[in-house]
Amino acid sequence: DAGVIQSPRHEVTEMGQEVTLRCKPISGHDYLFWYRQTMMRGLELLIYFNNNVPIDDSGMPEDRFSAKMPNASFSTLKIQPSEPRDSAVYFCASRRESKTGELFFGEGSRLTVL
Amino acid sequence: SQQGEEDPQALSIQEGENATMNCSYKTSINNLQWYRQNSGRGLVHLILIRSNEREKHSGRLRVTLDTSKKSSSLLITASRAADTASYFCATVSTGGGNKLTFGTGTQLKVEL
């Protein structure tokens, strides 16, 4: 099993530019989560999907952030326009439908907005 | 917002010693999980304990849960240099849907 695959691993961009982060969950997993990790705020849940449908996006910081899951094997997190305070590591995680909820994380996308 | 607060924030021990990390949380939970994160990597699931369980073991890991105090501890016995990482507790709240909320983490350093 390839695990959760994220791209790019590193992204450096300038303020105002559009950023798109990509995630391929583990095949057969029903849930997909996007987290953001910073030193100041720790790990924050941004949004999660169940069977490709967004269930809870209350953690999405602003309208500049959007996430989609067009099919079971692909999700994107887009920031437009990006700002320096968006600099963080963005993680995608997936899991099966179960009562326990063990998450499988990707290696993360480190975003730096100059 | 952070559901769990880990204590201590940082811990440095010698190889072979035991490491104990504590986690406190705020709401009623369905289960509590512990994850490890090596520097620059994603989080890896270590162990899960359900709300009706008090203790669980997995290899060198021992987790306890006290729901009356809303706290959990993770004990790593006979630590190794490879255990150097950050450790996070995470909770699934009762009525919280499927959200897993992470604590602030403990940075563990195991020295040779």
Short mmCIF file of C-alpha atoms in Angstrom, two decimals:
data_model
loop_
_atom_site.label_atom_id
_atom_site.label_comp_id
_atom_site.label_asym_id
_atom_site.label_seq_id
_atom_site.Cartn_x
_atom_site.Cartn_y
_atom_site.Cartn_z
CA ASP A 1 0.00 0.00 0.00
CA ALA A 2 1.47 3.34 -1.06
CA GLY A 3 0.05 5.34 1.82
CA VAL A 4 -1.33 8.85 1.60
CA ILE A 5 0.49 10.79 -1.10
CA GLN A 6 0.81 14.56 -0.99
CA SER A 7 2.30 16.99 -3.46
CA PRO A 8 4.20 19.16 -3.59
CA ARG A 9 6.40 18.39 -0.56
CA HIS A 10 7.70 21.93 -0.55
CA GLU A 11 6.28 25.10 -2.07
CA VAL A 12 7.70 28.59 -1.90
CA THR A 13 5.56 31.31 -3.35
CA GLU A 14 5.03 35.03 -3.16
CA MET A 15 2.17 36.76 -1.42
CA GLY A 16 -0.86 37.01 -3.62
CA GLN A 17 -0.15 33.90 -5.65
CA GLU A 18 -2.50 30.94 -5.85
CA VAL A 19 -1.38 27.75 -4.15
CA THR A 20 -2.80 24.30 -4.82
CA LEU A 21 -1.94 21.36 -2.59
CA ARG A 22 -2.84 17.85 -3.68
CA CYS A 23 -3.64 14.63 -1.88
CA LYS A 24 -4.23 11.03 -2.89
CA PRO A 25 -5.75 9.06 0.00
CA ILE A 26 -5.28 5.38 0.63
CA SER A 27 -7.49 3.32 -1.65
CA GLY A 28 -10.66 2.20 0.08
CA HIS A 29 -10.60 4.90 2.72
CA ASP A 30 -13.88 6.74 3.16
CA TYR A 31 -12.70 9.79 5.04
CA LEU A 32 -10.19 12.46 4.08
CA PHE A 33 -8.93 15.20 6.38
CA TRP A 34 -6.87 18.32 5.81
CA TYR A 35 -4.83 19.61 8.77
CA ARG A 36 -2.49 22.56 9.12
CA GLN A 37 0.48 22.52 11.50
CA THR A 38 2.28 25.58 12.82
CA MET A 39 4.47 26.17 15.84
CA MET A 40 2.05 28.70 17.25
CA ARG A 41 -1.25 26.86 16.74
CA GLY A 42 -0.24 23.23 16.54
CA LEU A 43 -2.34 20.88 14.43
CA GLU A 44 -5.61 22.38 13.27
CA LEU A 45 -8.32 20.53 11.40
CA LEU A 46 -9.32 22.55 8.37
CA ILE A 47 -11.92 20.36 6.67
CA TYR A 48 -12.90 16.74 6.26
CA PHE A 49 -14.76 14.74 3.64
CA ASN A 50 -16.78 11.55 3.83
CA ASN A 51 -17.32 9.70 0.56
CA ASN A 52 -16.11 12.79 -1.31
CA VAL A 53 -18.65 15.08 0.38
CA PRO A 54 -17.42 17.93 2.63
CA ILE A 55 -18.80 17.32 6.10
CA ASP A 56 -17.22 19.96 8.29
CA ASP A 57 -15.33 22.98 7.00
CA SER A 58 -15.58 25.03 10.18
CA GLY A 59 -11.81 25.03 10.51
CA MET A 60 -11.17 26.68 7.17
CA PRO A 61 -9.72 30.03 8.18
CA GLU A 62 -11.11 32.29 5.49
CA ASP A 63 -12.75 32.46 2.11
CA ARG A 64 -9.29 32.41 0.62
CA PHE A 65 -9.18 28.70 1.43
CA SER A 66 -11.15 26.13 -0.52
CA ALA A 67 -11.03 22.34 -0.74
CA LYS A 68 -12.48 19.87 -3.18
CA MET A 69 -12.68 16.16 -3.55
CA PRO A 70 -13.86 15.40 -7.09
CA ASN A 71 -13.42 11.65 -6.65
CA ALA A 72 -12.41 9.05 -4.09
CA SER A 73 -8.75 9.17 -5.03
CA PHE A 74 -8.00 12.88 -5.19
CA SER A 75 -8.42 16.05 -3.15
CA THR A 76 -7.09 19.58 -3.43
CA LEU A 77 -6.65 22.42 -0.98
CA LYS A 78 -6.41 25.79 -2.64
CA ILE A 79 -5.35 29.13 -1.19
CA GLN A 80 -6.08 32.19 -3.29
CA PRO A 81 -4.61 34.71 -2.72
CA SER A 82 -1.89 33.40 -0.41
CA GLU A 83 -0.54 35.45 2.49
CA PRO A 84 2.62 35.06 4.62
CA ARG A 85 0.53 33.91 7.60
CA ASP A 86 -0.55 30.89 5.56
CA SER A 87 3.00 29.53 5.85
CA ALA A 88 2.67 26.13 7.52
CA VAL A 89 2.86 22.42 6.91
CA TYR A 90 -0.39 21.11 5.46
CA PHE A 91 -1.21 17.47 6.08
CA CYS A 92 -3.70 15.23 4.40
CA ALA A 93 -4.92 12.14 6.24
CA SER A 94 -7.38 9.39 5.46
CA ARG A 95 -9.13 6.53 7.19
CA ARG A 96 -11.71 3.83 6.75
CA GLU A 97 -15.25 3.99 7.96
CA SER A 98 -14.98 2.64 11.48
CA LYS A 99 -15.88 3.50 15.02
CA THR A 100 -12.30 4.00 16.10
CA GLY A 101 -10.86 6.44 13.63
CA GLU A 102 -7.15 5.75 13.26
CA LEU A 103 -5.76 8.26 10.80
CA PHE A 104 -3.08 7.65 8.18
CA PHE A 105 -1.13 10.80 7.39
CA GLY A 106 0.77 11.88 4.34
CA GLU A 107 4.24 13.39 4.66
CA GLY A 108 2.87 16.91 4.40
CA SER A 109 3.31 19.91 2.14
CA ARG A 110 5.51 22.63 3.58
CA LEU A 111 4.27 26.01 2.31
CA THR A 112 6.28 29.20 2.58
CA VAL A 113 4.64 32.42 1.46
CA LEU A 114 7.09 35.30 1.10
CA SER B 1 -8.59 25.02 19.22
CA GLN B 2 -6.54 22.45 21.08
CA GLN B 3 -8.50 19.74 22.80
CA GLY B 4 -5.54 18.15 24.51
CA GLU B 5 -2.64 19.65 26.35
CA GLU B 6 0.44 17.52 26.69
CA ASP B 7 2.80 17.71 29.59
CA PRO B 8 5.72 18.15 29.58
CA GLN B 9 6.26 20.18 26.42
CA ALA B 10 9.76 18.75 26.15
CA LEU B 11 11.48 15.78 27.73
CA SER B 12 15.10 14.68 27.52
CA ILE B 13 16.19 11.29 28.82
CA GLN B 14 18.97 8.77 28.45
CA GLU B 15 18.63 5.63 26.37
CA GLY B 16 17.21 2.80 28.43
CA GLU B 17 15.18 5.06 30.71
CA ASN B 18 11.40 5.22 30.67
CA ALA B 19 9.56 8.23 29.24
CA THR B 20 6.17 9.33 30.51
CA MET B 21 4.00 11.88 28.74
CA ASN B 22 0.66 13.16 29.96
CA CYS B 23 -2.35 14.49 28.13
CA SER B 24 -5.35 16.37 29.46
CA TYR B 25 -8.49 17.02 27.48
CA LYS B 26 -11.69 18.96 27.94
CA THR B 27 -14.73 17.12 26.63
CA SER B 28 -16.25 13.66 26.88
CA ILE B 29 -14.59 11.33 24.44
CA ASN B 30 -15.23 8.15 22.49
CA ASN B 31 -11.57 7.28 22.32
CA LEU B 32 -8.11 8.74 22.74
CA GLN B 33 -5.22 8.07 20.41
CA TRP B 34 -1.47 8.67 20.54
CA TYR B 35 0.60 9.58 17.50
CA ARG B 36 4.31 10.04 16.88
CA GLN B 37 5.86 12.56 14.51
CA ASN B 38 9.48 12.38 13.49
CA SER B 39 11.04 15.65 12.41
CA GLY B 40 9.85 16.68 8.97
CA ARG B 41 7.51 13.71 8.63
CA GLY B 42 3.82 12.96 8.92
CA LEU B 43 2.15 11.63 12.04
CA VAL B 44 2.05 7.91 12.70
CA HIS B 45 -0.62 6.22 14.80
CA LEU B 46 0.75 4.39 17.86
CA ILE B 47 -2.13 3.21 20.00
CA LEU B 48 -5.82 3.80 20.68
CA ILE B 49 -7.69 3.47 23.96
CA ARG B 50 -11.47 3.50 24.16
CA SER B 51 -13.37 5.49 26.76
CA ASN B 52 -14.40 2.31 28.58
CA GLU B 53 -10.81 1.08 28.85
CA ARG B 54 -8.35 2.09 31.56
CA GLU B 55 -5.08 0.67 30.32
CA LYS B 56 -3.65 -0.71 27.13
CA HIS B 57 -0.29 -2.11 26.09
CA SER B 58 1.47 -2.41 22.77
CA GLY B 59 5.07 -3.55 22.79
CA ARG B 60 7.04 -0.99 24.82
CA LEU B 61 4.05 1.35 24.98
CA ARG B 62 1.61 1.57 27.85
CA VAL B 63 -1.33 3.94 27.79
CA THR B 64 -3.66 4.74 30.65
CA LEU B 65 -6.90 6.65 30.57
CA ASP B 66 -8.73 8.31 33.45
CA THR B 67 -12.01 9.69 32.15
CA SER B 68 -12.94 11.14 35.54
CA LYS B 69 -9.86 13.35 35.39
CA LYS B 70 -9.99 13.72 31.61
CA SER B 71 -6.39 12.66 31.34
CA SER B 72 -4.20 10.04 29.71
CA SER B 73 -0.57 9.04 29.94
CA LEU B 74 1.80 7.38 27.51
CA LEU B 75 4.71 5.42 28.91
CA ILE B 76 7.56 4.30 26.68
CA THR B 77 9.71 1.76 28.44
CA ALA B 78 13.40 1.12 27.78
CA SER B 79 13.63 4.08 25.42
CA ARG B 80 15.89 4.09 22.39
CA ALA B 81 17.45 6.90 20.40
CA ALA B 82 15.00 6.04 17.61
CA ASP B 83 12.14 7.04 19.92
CA THR B 84 13.24 10.67 19.58
CA ALA B 85 10.17 12.41 18.14
CA SER B 86 7.16 14.51 19.05
CA TYR B 87 4.23 12.68 20.59
CA PHE B 88 0.64 13.86 20.32
CA CYS B 89 -2.55 12.77 21.95
CA ALA B 90 -5.74 13.10 19.95
CA THR B 91 -9.36 12.67 20.90
CA VAL B 92 -12.62 11.82 19.22
CA SER B 93 -15.25 13.68 21.19
CA THR B 94 -18.62 12.25 22.03
CA GLY B 95 -20.99 13.86 19.60
CA GLY B 96 -18.07 15.40 17.78
CA GLY B 97 -18.69 13.49 14.62
CA ASN B 98 -15.57 12.07 13.11
CA LYS B 99 -13.19 14.83 14.01
CA LEU B 100 -9.88 13.94 15.62
CA THR B 101 -8.58 16.86 17.65
CA PHE B 102 -4.89 16.95 18.50
CA GLY B 103 -3.06 18.21 21.55
CA THR B 104 -0.01 20.41 21.63
CA GLY B 105 2.54 17.59 21.73
CA THR B 106 5.56 16.54 23.77
CA GLN B 107 9.02 16.68 22.21
CA LEU B 108 10.99 13.67 23.39
CA LYS B 109 14.73 13.46 22.99
CA VAL B 110 16.47 10.20 23.84
CA GLU B 111 20.21 10.58 24.16
CA LEU B 112 22.81 7.85 23.82
#
